[in-house]
PDB file of C-alpha atoms and ligand atoms in Angstrom:
ATOM      1  CA  MET N   1       5.854  37.402 -52.105  1.00  0.00           C
ATOM      2  CA  LYS N   2       7.025  37.510 -55.716  1.00  0.00           C
ATOM      3  CA  CYS N   3       6.645  35.057 -58.587  1.00  0.00           C
ATOM      4  CA  ARG N   4       9.870  33.144 -59.048  1.00  0.00           C
ATOM      5  CA  THR N   5       9.513  33.231 -62.825  1.00  0.00           C
ATOM      6  CA  CYS N   6       8.613  36.854 -63.572  1.00  0.00           C
ATOM      7  CA  GLY N   7       8.908  38.765 -60.295  1.00  0.00           C
ATOM      8  CA  SER N   8       5.329  40.058 -60.296  1.00  0.00           C
ATOM      9  CA  LYS N   9       2.987  39.532 -57.342  1.00  0.00           C
ATOM     10  CA  ALA N  10       2.594  35.839 -56.457  1.00  0.00           C
ATOM     11  CA  VAL N  11      -0.878  34.354 -55.919  1.00  0.00           C
ATOM     12  CA  ILE N  12       0.384  31.138 -54.348  1.00  0.00           C
ATOM     13  CA  ASN N  13       3.312  30.268 -52.126  1.00  0.00           C
ATOM     14  CA  MET N  14       4.031  26.545 -52.076  1.00  0.00           C
ATOM     15  CA  ARG N  15       6.248  26.185 -49.026  1.00  0.00           C
ATOM     16  CA  GLN N  16       6.748  22.490 -49.671  1.00  0.00           C
ATOM     17  CA  HIS N  17       8.338  23.234 -53.081  1.00  0.00           C
ATOM     18  CA  LYS N  18       9.861  26.549 -51.943  1.00  0.00           C
ATOM     19  CA  LEU N  19       8.069  28.049 -54.912  1.00  0.00           C
ATOM     20  CA  ALA N  20       5.856  31.144 -55.262  1.00  0.00           C
ATOM     21  CA  LEU N  21       4.122  31.900 -58.574  1.00  0.00           C
ATOM     22  CA  CYS N  22       1.828  34.516 -60.111  1.00  0.00           C
ATOM     23  CA  LYS N  23      -1.484  33.431 -61.666  1.00  0.00           C
ATOM     24  CA  PRO N  24      -0.328  32.952 -65.291  1.00  0.00           C
ATOM     25  CA  HIS N  25       2.828  31.095 -64.243  1.00  0.00           C
ATOM     26  CA  PHE N  26       0.988  28.877 -61.753  1.00  0.00           C
ATOM     27  CA  LEU N  27      -1.562  28.004 -64.462  1.00  0.00           C
ATOM     28  CA  GLU N  28       1.335  27.005 -66.712  1.00  0.00           C
ATOM     29  CA  TRP N  29       3.322  25.203 -64.019  1.00  0.00           C
ATOM     30  CA  LEU N  30       0.594  22.826 -62.833  1.00  0.00           C
ATOM     31  CA  PRO N  31      -0.305  21.306 -66.249  1.00  0.00           C
ATOM     32  CA  ALA N  32       3.406  21.094 -67.140  1.00  0.00           C
ATOM     33  CA  GLN N  33       4.065  19.163 -63.928  1.00  0.00           C
ATOM     34  CA  THR N  34       1.060  16.933 -64.644  1.00  0.00           C
ATOM     35  CA  GLU N  35       2.555  16.142 -68.042  1.00  0.00           C
ATOM     36  CA  ARG N  36       5.853  15.330 -66.348  1.00  0.00           C
ATOM     37  CA  PHE N  37       4.182  12.866 -63.937  1.00  0.00           C
ATOM     38  CA  ILE N  38       2.167  11.243 -66.749  1.00  0.00           C
ATOM     39  CA  LYS N  39       5.436  10.548 -68.570  1.00  0.00           C
ATOM     40  CA  LYS N  40       7.508   9.667 -65.500  1.00  0.00           C
ATOM     41  CA  TYR N  41       5.063   6.982 -64.349  1.00  0.00           C
ATOM     42  CA  GLU N  42       4.255   5.932 -67.943  1.00  0.00           C
ATOM     43  CA  MET N  43       0.543   6.458 -67.411  1.00  0.00           C
ATOM     44  CA  PHE N  44      -0.554   6.980 -71.045  1.00  0.00           C
ATOM     45  CA  THR N  45       0.390   8.630 -74.319  1.00  0.00           C
ATOM     46  CA  ARG N  46      -1.354  11.006 -76.723  1.00  0.00           C
ATOM     47  CA  TYR N  47      -2.222   8.034 -78.949  1.00  0.00           C
ATOM     48  CA  GLU N  48      -4.263   6.351 -76.252  1.00  0.00           C
ATOM     49  CA  LYS N  49      -7.908   6.849 -75.272  1.00  0.00           C
ATOM     50  CA  VAL N  50      -8.287   8.164 -71.731  1.00  0.00           C
ATOM     51  CA  LEU N  51     -11.420   7.941 -69.595  1.00  0.00           C
ATOM     52  CA  VAL N  52     -11.542  10.494 -66.768  1.00  0.00           C
ATOM     53  CA  ALA N  53     -13.758   9.691 -63.783  1.00  0.00           C
ATOM     54  CA  VAL N  54     -15.441  12.958 -62.814  1.00  0.00           C
ATOM     55  CA  SER N  55     -17.429  13.582 -59.654  1.00  0.00           C
ATOM     56  CA  GLY N  56     -18.112  17.304 -60.075  1.00  0.00           C
ATOM     57  CA  GLY N  57     -15.413  18.107 -57.507  1.00  0.00           C
ATOM     58  CA  LYS N  58     -12.400  20.366 -58.028  1.00  0.00           C
ATOM     59  CA  ASP N  59      -9.815  17.614 -58.546  1.00  0.00           C
ATOM     60  CA  SER N  60     -11.524  15.526 -61.178  1.00  0.00           C
ATOM     61  CA  LEU N  61     -12.835  18.480 -63.210  1.00  0.00           C
ATOM     62  CA  SER N  62      -9.410  20.152 -63.046  1.00  0.00           C
ATOM     63  CA  LEU N  63      -7.801  16.924 -64.212  1.00  0.00           C
ATOM     64  CA  TRP N  64     -10.149  16.724 -67.181  1.00  0.00           C
ATOM     65  CA  ASN N  65      -9.463  20.389 -67.961  1.00  0.00           C
ATOM     66  CA  ILE N  66      -5.687  19.849 -67.834  1.00  0.00           C
ATOM     67  CA  LEU N  67      -5.773  16.740 -70.036  1.00  0.00           C
ATOM     68  CA  ILE N  68      -7.878  18.540 -72.657  1.00  0.00           C
ATOM     69  CA  LYS N  69      -5.455  21.490 -72.581  1.00  0.00           C
ATOM     70  CA  LEU N  70      -2.465  19.179 -72.931  1.00  0.00           C
ATOM     71  CA  GLY N  71      -4.059  17.651 -76.031  1.00  0.00           C
ATOM     72  CA  TYR N  72      -4.911  14.179 -74.718  1.00  0.00           C
ATOM     73  CA  GLN N  73      -7.954  12.267 -76.022  1.00  0.00           C
ATOM     74  CA  ALA N  74      -9.908  12.409 -72.793  1.00  0.00           C
ATOM     75  CA  ASP N  75     -13.601  11.572 -72.366  1.00  0.00           C
ATOM     76  CA  GLY N  76     -15.407  11.698 -69.038  1.00  0.00           C
ATOM     77  CA  ILE N  77     -17.501   9.312 -66.992  1.00  0.00           C
ATOM     78  CA  TYR N  78     -19.911  10.475 -64.324  1.00  0.00           C
ATOM     79  CA  ILE N  79     -21.605   7.967 -62.015  1.00  0.00           C
ATOM     80  CA  SER N  80     -24.850   9.210 -60.527  1.00  0.00           C
ATOM     81  CA  LEU N  81     -24.978   7.731 -57.019  1.00  0.00           C
ATOM     82  CA  GLY N  82     -28.383   9.032 -55.941  1.00  0.00           C
ATOM     83  CA  ILE N  83     -27.016  10.808 -52.852  1.00  0.00           C
ATOM     84  CA  GLY N  84     -29.002  13.676 -51.332  1.00  0.00           C
ATOM     85  CA  GLU N  85     -32.454  15.070 -51.992  1.00  0.00           C
ATOM     86  CA  GLU N  86     -33.727  16.088 -55.422  1.00  0.00           C
ATOM     87  CA  GLY N  87     -31.529  18.956 -56.556  1.00  0.00           C
ATOM     88  CA  GLY N  88     -29.015  17.959 -53.840  1.00  0.00           C
ATOM     89  CA  TYR N  89     -25.487  16.530 -53.918  1.00  0.00           C
ATOM     90  CA  SER N  90     -25.803  14.023 -56.780  1.00  0.00           C
ATOM     91  CA  ASP N  91     -28.094  16.129 -58.986  1.00  0.00           C
ATOM     92  CA  LEU N  92     -25.911  19.191 -58.595  1.00  0.00           C
ATOM     93  CA  SER N  93     -22.633  17.389 -59.275  1.00  0.00           C
ATOM     94  CA  ARG N  94     -24.133  15.704 -62.347  1.00  0.00           C
ATOM     95  CA  GLN N  95     -25.286  19.089 -63.670  1.00  0.00           C
ATOM     96  CA  LEU N  96     -21.793  20.566 -63.228  1.00  0.00           C
ATOM     97  CA  CYS N  97     -20.179  17.650 -65.079  1.00  0.00           C
ATOM     98  CA  GLU N  98     -22.709  17.912 -67.906  1.00  0.00           C
ATOM     99  CA  ASP N  99     -22.160  21.671 -68.216  1.00  0.00           C
ATOM    100  CA  PHE N 100     -18.393  21.182 -68.192  1.00  0.00           C
ATOM    101  CA  SER N 101     -18.523  18.623 -71.015  1.00  0.00           C
ATOM    102  CA  LEU N 102     -20.952  20.715 -73.103  1.00  0.00           C
ATOM    103  CA  ASP N 103     -18.867  23.892 -72.691  1.00  0.00           C
ATOM    104  CA  ARG N 104     -15.767  22.074 -73.900  1.00  0.00           C
ATOM    105  CA  ASN N 105     -17.495  19.874 -76.425  1.00  0.00           C
ATOM    106  CA  GLN N 106     -16.258  16.635 -74.869  1.00  0.00           C
ATOM    107  CA  GLN N 107     -17.962  13.287 -74.544  1.00  0.00           C
ATOM    108  CA  LEU N 108     -19.360  12.373 -71.126  1.00  0.00           C
ATOM    109  CA  HIS N 109     -20.674   8.900 -70.248  1.00  0.00           C
ATOM    110  CA  ILE N 110     -23.319   9.031 -67.528  1.00  0.00           C
ATOM    111  CA  VAL N 111     -24.275   5.958 -65.525  1.00  0.00           C
ATOM    112  CA  ASP N 112     -27.208   6.235 -63.149  1.00  0.00           C
ATOM    113  CA  VAL N 113     -26.781   3.604 -60.427  1.00  0.00           C
ATOM    114  CA  LYS N 114     -30.496   3.423 -59.615  1.00  0.00           C
ATOM    115  CA  LYS N 115     -31.511   2.981 -63.256  1.00  0.00           C
ATOM    116  CA  GLU N 116     -28.768   0.447 -63.863  1.00  0.00           C
ATOM    117  CA  PHE N 117     -28.923  -1.656 -60.681  1.00  0.00           C
ATOM    118  CA  GLY N 118     -32.323  -0.829 -59.166  1.00  0.00           C
ATOM    119  CA  GLU N 119     -31.255   1.175 -56.121  1.00  0.00           C
ATOM    120  CA  THR N 120     -29.277   4.239 -55.076  1.00  0.00           C
ATOM    121  CA  ILE N 121     -26.091   4.027 -52.994  1.00  0.00           C
ATOM    122  CA  PRO N 122     -27.893   5.056 -49.760  1.00  0.00           C
ATOM    123  CA  GLN N 123     -30.506   2.347 -50.414  1.00  0.00           C
ATOM    124  CA  PHE N 124     -27.840  -0.296 -51.011  1.00  0.00           C
ATOM    125  CA  ALA N 125     -25.987   0.865 -47.908  1.00  0.00           C
ATOM    126  CA  GLN N 126     -29.068   0.588 -45.712  1.00  0.00           C
ATOM    127  CA  ARG N 127     -29.333  -3.133 -46.014  1.00  0.00           C
ATOM    128  CA  THR N 128     -25.839  -4.315 -46.742  1.00  0.00           C
ATOM    129  CA  ARG N 129     -23.979  -6.479 -44.275  1.00  0.00           C
ATOM    130  CA  ARG N 130     -20.789  -4.464 -44.875  1.00  0.00           C
ATOM    131  CA  GLY N 131     -19.266  -2.942 -41.729  1.00  0.00           C
ATOM    132  CA  LYS N 132     -18.418   0.617 -40.741  1.00  0.00           C
ATOM    133  CA  ASN N 133     -18.682   3.411 -43.332  1.00  0.00           C
ATOM    134  CA  LYS N 134     -21.257   1.324 -45.183  1.00  0.00           C
ATOM    135  CA  ALA N 135     -22.169   3.935 -47.765  1.00  0.00           C
ATOM    136  CA  CYS N 136     -18.537   4.535 -48.742  1.00  0.00           C
ATOM    137  CA  SER N 137     -17.758   0.865 -48.885  1.00  0.00           C
ATOM    138  CA  VAL N 138     -20.756   0.136 -51.150  1.00  0.00           C
ATOM    139  CA  CYS N 139     -20.056   3.287 -53.139  1.00  0.00           C
ATOM    140  CA  GLY N 140     -16.389   2.431 -53.739  1.00  0.00           C
ATOM    141  CA  LEU N 141     -17.266  -1.061 -54.869  1.00  0.00           C
ATOM    142  CA  THR N 142     -19.952   0.226 -57.235  1.00  0.00           C
ATOM    143  CA  LYS N 143     -17.754   2.960 -58.718  1.00  0.00           C
ATOM    144  CA  ARG N 144     -14.874   0.551 -59.367  1.00  0.00           C
ATOM    145  CA  HIS N 145     -17.242  -1.913 -61.036  1.00  0.00           C
ATOM    146  CA  VAL N 146     -18.977   0.669 -63.232  1.00  0.00           C
ATOM    147  CA  MET N 147     -15.806   2.522 -64.250  1.00  0.00           C
ATOM    148  CA  ASN N 148     -14.099  -0.670 -65.343  1.00  0.00           C
ATOM    149  CA  GLN N 149     -17.225  -1.872 -67.127  1.00  0.00           C
ATOM    150  CA  VAL N 150     -17.484   1.352 -69.173  1.00  0.00           C
ATOM    151  CA  ALA N 151     -13.727   1.486 -69.861  1.00  0.00           C
ATOM    152  CA  GLN N 152     -13.778  -2.108 -71.140  1.00  0.00           C
ATOM    153  CA  LYS N 153     -16.975  -1.715 -73.146  1.00  0.00           C
ATOM    154  CA  PHE N 154     -15.801   1.379 -75.039  1.00  0.00           C
ATOM    155  CA  GLY N 155     -12.188   0.292 -75.412  1.00  0.00           C
ATOM    156  CA  TYR N 156     -10.434   2.963 -73.330  1.00  0.00           C
ATOM    157  CA  ASP N 157      -6.741   2.334 -72.779  1.00  0.00           C
ATOM    158  CA  VAL N 158      -6.638   3.898 -69.346  1.00  0.00           C
ATOM    159  CA  LEU N 159      -8.973   5.076 -66.625  1.00  0.00           C
ATOM    160  CA  VAL N 160      -7.804   8.088 -64.624  1.00  0.00           C
ATOM    161  CA  THR N 161      -9.013   9.559 -61.343  1.00  0.00           C
ATOM    162  CA  GLY N 162      -8.400  12.911 -59.664  1.00  0.00           C
ATOM    163  CA  HIS N 163      -6.762  11.599 -56.457  1.00  0.00           C
ATOM    164  CA  ASN N 164      -4.339  14.204 -55.135  1.00  0.00           C
ATOM    165  CA  LEU N 165      -1.387  13.896 -52.775  1.00  0.00           C
ATOM    166  CA  ASP N 166      -3.526  14.514 -49.688  1.00  0.00           C
ATOM    167  CA  ASP N 167      -5.803  11.627 -50.703  1.00  0.00           C
ATOM    168  CA  GLU N 168      -2.883   9.321 -51.390  1.00  0.00           C
ATOM    169  CA  ALA N 169      -0.989  10.246 -48.215  1.00  0.00           C
ATOM    170  CA  ALA N 170      -4.142   9.741 -46.100  1.00  0.00           C
ATOM    171  CA  VAL N 171      -4.759   6.298 -47.608  1.00  0.00           C
ATOM    172  CA  LEU N 172      -1.129   5.370 -47.076  1.00  0.00           C
ATOM    173  CA  PHE N 173      -1.248   6.634 -43.499  1.00  0.00           C
ATOM    174  CA  GLY N 174      -4.296   4.456 -42.757  1.00  0.00           C
ATOM    175  CA  ASN N 175      -2.750   1.435 -44.450  1.00  0.00           C
ATOM    176  CA  THR N 176       0.508   1.911 -42.557  1.00  0.00           C
ATOM    177  CA  LEU N 177      -1.284   2.199 -39.205  1.00  0.00           C
ATOM    178  CA  HIS N 178      -2.939  -1.139 -39.915  1.00  0.00           C
ATOM    179  CA  TRP N 179      -0.011  -2.671 -41.827  1.00  0.00           C
ATOM    180  CA  ALA N 180      -2.452  -3.430 -44.602  1.00  0.00           C
ATOM    181  CA  GLY N 181       0.281  -4.852 -46.812  1.00  0.00           C
ATOM    182  CA  GLU N 182      -1.946  -6.050 -49.598  1.00  0.00           C
ATOM    183  CA  PHE N 183      -3.472  -2.594 -50.072  1.00  0.00           C
ATOM    184  CA  MET N 184      -0.041  -0.979 -49.899  1.00  0.00           C
ATOM    185  CA  LEU N 185       1.202  -3.204 -52.679  1.00  0.00           C
ATOM    186  CA  ARG N 186      -1.605  -1.961 -54.898  1.00  0.00           C
ATOM    187  CA  GLN N 187      -1.174   1.744 -54.086  1.00  0.00           C
ATOM    188  CA  ALA N 188       0.678   3.340 -56.992  1.00  0.00           C
ATOM    189  CA  PRO N 189       0.451   6.245 -59.463  1.00  0.00           C
ATOM    190  CA  VAL N 190      -0.315   3.713 -62.186  1.00  0.00           C
ATOM    191  CA  LEU N 191      -1.671   0.169 -62.097  1.00  0.00           C
ATOM    192  CA  PRO N 192      -1.041  -1.783 -65.286  1.00  0.00           C
ATOM    193  CA  ALA N 193      -3.894  -3.459 -67.137  1.00  0.00           C
ATOM    194  CA  THR N 194      -4.562  -7.125 -66.448  1.00  0.00           C
ATOM    195  CA  PRO N 195      -7.011  -9.359 -68.328  1.00  0.00           C
ATOM    196  CA  GLY N 196     -10.452  -7.772 -67.908  1.00  0.00           C
ATOM    197  CA  LEU N 197      -9.148  -4.791 -65.906  1.00  0.00           C
ATOM    198  CA  THR N 198      -8.297  -1.500 -67.574  1.00  0.00           C
ATOM    199  CA  ARG N 199      -5.047   0.308 -66.634  1.00  0.00           C
ATOM    200  CA  LYS N 200      -5.550   2.946 -63.936  1.00  0.00           C
ATOM    201  CA  GLY N 201      -3.696   6.197 -63.419  1.00  0.00           C
ATOM    202  CA  LYS N 202      -3.635   9.093 -60.957  1.00  0.00           C
ATOM    203  CA  PRO N 203      -1.978  12.025 -62.731  1.00  0.00           C
ATOM    204  CA  LEU N 204      -2.577  14.410 -59.788  1.00  0.00           C
ATOM    205  CA  CYS N 205      -1.094  12.155 -57.119  1.00  0.00           C
ATOM    206  CA  ARG N 206       1.821  14.522 -56.467  1.00  0.00           C
ATOM    207  CA  PHE N 207      -0.165  17.752 -56.038  1.00  0.00           C
ATOM    208  CA  TYR N 208      -1.277  19.049 -52.690  1.00  0.00           C
ATOM    209  CA  GLU N 209      -5.013  19.539 -52.218  1.00  0.00           C
ATOM    210  CA  LYS N 210      -4.570  23.277 -51.814  1.00  0.00           C
ATOM    211  CA  GLU N 211      -2.679  23.465 -55.129  1.00  0.00           C
ATOM    212  CA  MET N 212      -5.602  21.752 -56.841  1.00  0.00           C
ATOM    213  CA  ALA N 213      -8.100  24.071 -55.158  1.00  0.00           C
ATOM    214  CA  ALA N 214      -6.063  27.073 -56.329  1.00  0.00           C
ATOM    215  CA  TYR N 215      -5.901  25.666 -59.861  1.00  0.00           C
ATOM    216  CA  ALA N 216      -9.684  25.116 -60.024  1.00  0.00           C
ATOM    217  CA  ILE N 217     -10.466  28.602 -58.718  1.00  0.00           C
ATOM    218  CA  LEU N 218      -7.895  30.416 -60.858  1.00  0.00           C
ATOM    219  CA  SER N 219      -9.076  28.501 -63.954  1.00  0.00           C
ATOM    220  CA  ASP N 220     -12.725  29.452 -63.248  1.00  0.00           C
ATOM    221  CA  ILE N 221     -13.829  25.852 -63.128  1.00  0.00           C
ATOM    222  CA  ASP N 222     -17.356  25.546 -61.823  1.00  0.00           C
ATOM    223  CA  TYR N 223     -17.204  22.710 -59.287  1.00  0.00           C
ATOM    224  CA  ILE N 224     -19.274  21.505 -56.353  1.00  0.00           C
ATOM    225  CA  TYR N 225     -18.115  23.014 -53.052  1.00  0.00           C
ATOM    226  CA  GLU N 226     -20.371  20.797 -50.998  1.00  0.00           C
ATOM    227  CA  GLU N 227     -18.790  17.568 -49.750  1.00  0.00           C
ATOM    228  CA  CYS N 228     -20.657  14.286 -50.020  1.00  0.00           C
ATOM    229  CA  PRO N 229     -22.684  13.992 -46.781  1.00  0.00           C
ATOM    230  CA  TYR N 230     -21.146  10.560 -46.122  1.00  0.00           C
ATOM    231  CA  SER N 231     -17.627  11.971 -46.036  1.00  0.00           C
ATOM    232  CA  ILE N 232     -18.362  13.878 -42.821  1.00  0.00           C
ATOM    233  CA  GLY N 233     -16.631  12.232 -39.908  1.00  0.00           C
ATOM    234  CA  SER N 234     -15.002   9.604 -42.141  1.00  0.00           C
ATOM    235  CA  THR N 235     -11.663   8.069 -41.237  1.00  0.00           C
ATOM    236  CA  SER N 236     -10.088   9.408 -44.430  1.00  0.00           C
ATOM    237  CA  ILE N 237     -10.840  12.967 -43.315  1.00  0.00           C
ATOM    238  CA  TYR N 238      -9.406  12.178 -39.881  1.00  0.00           C
ATOM    239  CA  TYR N 239      -6.180  10.858 -41.459  1.00  0.00           C
ATOM    240  CA  LYS N 240      -5.952  13.939 -43.696  1.00  0.00           C
ATOM    241  CA  HIS N 241      -6.206  16.104 -40.623  1.00  0.00           C
ATOM    242  CA  GLN N 242      -3.390  14.176 -38.920  1.00  0.00           C
ATOM    243  CA  MET N 243      -1.186  14.491 -42.012  1.00  0.00           C
ATOM    244  CA  ASN N 244      -1.902  18.238 -42.104  1.00  0.00           C
ATOM    245  CA  LEU N 245      -0.651  18.587 -38.531  1.00  0.00           C
ATOM    246  CA  LEU N 246       2.631  16.949 -39.538  1.00  0.00           C
ATOM    247  CA  GLU N 247       2.831  19.077 -42.661  1.00  0.00           C
ATOM    248  CA  HIS N 248       2.210  22.257 -40.719  1.00  0.00           C
ATOM    249  CA  ASP N 249       5.321  21.720 -38.582  1.00  0.00           C
ATOM    250  CA  ASN N 250       7.413  20.268 -41.390  1.00  0.00           C
ATOM    251  CA  PRO N 251       6.491  21.583 -44.850  1.00  0.00           C
ATOM    252  CA  GLY N 252       6.979  18.814 -47.400  1.00  0.00           C
ATOM    253  CA  GLU N 253       6.362  15.975 -44.926  1.00  0.00           C
ATOM    254  CA  LYS N 254       3.277  14.704 -46.756  1.00  0.00           C
ATOM    255  CA  SER N 255       5.099  14.593 -50.040  1.00  0.00           C
ATOM    256  CA  HIS N 256       8.162  12.852 -48.539  1.00  0.00           C
ATOM    257  CA  PHE N 257       5.945  10.276 -46.855  1.00  0.00           C
ATOM    258  CA  TYR N 258       4.336   9.337 -50.167  1.00  0.00           C
ATOM    259  CA  LEU N 259       7.415   9.558 -52.391  1.00  0.00           C
ATOM    260  CA  ARG N 260       9.632   7.573 -50.019  1.00  0.00           C
ATOM    261  CA  PHE N 261       6.959   4.916 -49.869  1.00  0.00           C
ATOM    262  CA  LEU N 262       6.963   4.672 -53.678  1.00  0.00           C
ATOM    263  CA  ARG N 263      10.732   4.429 -53.678  1.00  0.00           C
ATOM    264  CA  ALA N 264      10.772   1.756 -50.976  1.00  0.00           C
ATOM    265  CA  LYS N 265       8.234  -0.240 -52.950  1.00  0.00           C
ATOM    266  CA  ASP N 266      10.279   0.049 -56.145  1.00  0.00           C
ATOM    267  CA  ASN N 267      13.248  -1.228 -54.171  1.00  0.00           C
ATOM    268  CA  GLY N 268      11.288  -4.307 -53.175  1.00  0.00           C
ATOM    269  CA  LEU N 269      10.764  -3.462 -49.509  1.00  0.00           C
ATOM    270  CA  PHE N 270       7.311  -5.042 -49.455  1.00  0.00           C
ATOM    271  CA  ALA N 271       7.649  -7.891 -51.920  1.00  0.00           C
ATOM    272  CA  PRO N 272       9.530  -8.631 -55.100  1.00  0.00           C
ATOM    273  CA  PRO N 273       7.288  -7.366 -57.935  1.00  0.00           C
ATOM    274  CA  GLU N 274       6.699 -10.870 -59.311  1.00  0.00           C
ATOM    275  CA  ILE N 275       4.928 -11.894 -56.088  1.00  0.00           C
ATOM    276  CA  ILE N 276       2.384  -9.108 -56.443  1.00  0.00           C
ATOM    277  CA  LYS N 277       0.359 -11.117 -58.927  1.00  0.00           C
ATOM    278  CA  GLN N 278      -3.108 -12.016 -57.782  1.00  0.00           C
ATOM    279  CA  ASP N 279      -4.979 -15.137 -58.687  1.00  0.00           C
ATOM    280  CA  LEU N 280      -7.926 -13.674 -60.598  1.00  0.00           C
ATOM    281  CA  HIS N 281     -10.709 -15.353 -62.517  1.00  0.00           C
ATOM    282  CA  GLU N 282     -13.940 -14.211 -64.163  1.00  0.00           C
ATOM    283  CA  CYS N 283     -17.001 -13.497 -62.035  1.00  0.00           C
ATOM    284  CA  SER N 284     -19.650 -16.064 -63.015  1.00  0.00           C
ATOM    285  CA  ASN N 285     -22.273 -13.317 -63.100  1.00  0.00           C
ATOM    286  CA  CYS N 286     -20.781 -10.174 -64.681  1.00  0.00           C
ATOM    287  CA  GLY N 287     -17.533 -11.512 -66.143  1.00  0.00           C
ATOM    288  CA  GLN N 288     -15.252  -8.940 -64.486  1.00  0.00           C
ATOM    289  CA  PRO N 289     -12.069 -10.266 -62.846  1.00  0.00           C
ATOM    290  CA  THR N 290     -12.339 -11.251 -59.196  1.00  0.00           C
ATOM    291  CA  SER N 291     -10.264 -12.968 -56.554  1.00  0.00           C
ATOM    292  CA  GLY N 292     -13.478 -14.210 -54.877  1.00  0.00           C
ATOM    293  CA  LYS N 293     -14.622 -17.836 -55.070  1.00  0.00           C
ATOM    294  CA  ASP N 294     -17.389 -17.546 -57.645  1.00  0.00           C
ATOM    295  CA  VAL N 295     -18.999 -14.127 -58.017  1.00  0.00           C
ATOM    296  CA  CYS N 296     -17.235 -10.766 -57.514  1.00  0.00           C
ATOM    297  CA  SER N 297     -17.871  -8.619 -54.442  1.00  0.00           C
ATOM    298  CA  PHE N 298     -20.042  -6.223 -56.441  1.00  0.00           C
ATOM    299  CA  CYS N 299     -22.356  -8.989 -57.641  1.00  0.00           C
ATOM    300  CA  ARG N 300     -22.391 -10.470 -54.128  1.00  0.00           C
ATOM    301  CA  MET N 301     -23.546  -7.092 -52.829  1.00  0.00           C
ATOM    302  CA  LEU N 302     -26.357  -7.021 -55.425  1.00  0.00           C
ATOM    303  CA  GLU N 303     -27.352 -10.588 -54.467  1.00  0.00           C
ATOM    304  CA  GLN N 304     -27.488  -9.678 -50.784  1.00  0.00           C
ATOM    305  CA  GLY N 305     -29.797  -6.828 -51.735  1.00  0.00           C
ATOM    306  CA  ASN N 306     -32.109  -9.090 -53.705  1.00  0.00           C
ATOM    307  CA  GLU N 307     -32.284 -11.649 -50.892  1.00  0.00           C
ATOM    308  CA  HIS N 308     -33.197  -8.836 -48.536  1.00  0.00           C
ATOM    309  CA  LEU N 309     -35.859  -7.516 -50.910  1.00  0.00           C
ATOM    310  CA  GLU N 310     -37.370 -10.980 -51.331  1.00  0.00           C
ATOM    311  CA  ARG N 311     -37.469 -11.461 -47.548  1.00  0.00           C
ATOM    312  CA  SER N 312     -39.165  -8.154 -46.960  1.00  0.00           C
ATOM    313  CA  GLN N 313     -41.725  -8.910 -49.689  1.00  0.00           C
ATOM    314  CA  VAL N 314     -42.572 -12.254 -48.036  1.00  0.00           C
ATOM    315  CA  ASN N 315     -42.907 -10.720 -44.546  1.00  0.00           C
TER     316      ASN N 315
HETATM  317 FE1  SF4 L 401     -19.160   7.688 -52.098  1.00  0.00          FE
HETATM  318 FE2  SF4 L 401     -18.353   7.896 -49.536  1.00  0.00          FE
HETATM  319 FE3  SF4 L 401     -17.204   9.366 -51.444  1.00  0.00          FE
HETATM  320 FE4  SF4 L 401     -19.708   9.869 -50.694  1.00  0.00          FE
HETATM  321  S1  SF4 L 401     -17.877  10.051 -49.420  1.00  0.00           S
HETATM  322  S2  SF4 L 401     -18.953   9.785 -52.800  1.00  0.00           S
HETATM  323  S3  SF4 L 401     -20.466   7.803 -50.284  1.00  0.00           S
HETATM  324  S4  SF4 L 401     -17.144   7.139 -51.269  1.00  0.00           S
HETATM  325 ZN1   ZN L 402     -19.531  -9.774 -60.869  1.00  0.00          ZN
END
């Protein structure tokens, strides 16, 4: 297989794009495409302050690397979840993010969930009343809360995450199976800012997972290979597997599924855009926007935890 640009030996063959590239041309192509998506979906400009959520994984560290290379003002945020033993998943991923920021002389905000809110994600998950996939549900809620809090506090214009096409297609697949219309309305490459909520963007949403893995490896990015222990057996991994089966028989299927969804949404298939407004007000505890009655779901989760702690101290 030969590189389409220069004819030398290709290192990657992207069947879905009918494109094979050598290492130098692939490492040029991916950031250039990222730039194209940032502009196409009007995610942010070079004059704006970007906060990149990094987990230590290949996608988020690659995203940070690309944004720095493209000349954006991009700082990082790492949220220490307290998952795994000492020196395990959380400690290792934190170390990789710290090393990455030091090597490139970039600012990294670190928020330790236990220090900040009293308990780690596994501890919160143990006693929450949330349903299946408790750890992920508590974790998602916490990450959203903390990321927005830091973005608002330090005046970032946009918060970006490393979600790739496989992530987006799997979420869409799950939402379609359950006709979760409300979630589908909010799934987009960019979500504009609303009072109290920073704009969110996903610059990698059109890249396949294997393209991102190739980019991280070929760029010598030191990332955590280990998956979070709570991701094993999760529904999102099951949906990714199903999407991969479709993709295997029909290269490009995953991408079409996602892109046609975006187009259908733009054309008002789900609801005219003006209906998508939510009735939000400030949480009486933390002040972040919520659609809940009084306090936001994050603060409710913390309250549940405190009630539980008080009960167990009495008993
Ligand atoms: Fe959090 Fe679940 Fe992701 Fe682990 S797999 S980092 S618990 S959301
Ligand atoms: Zn709150």
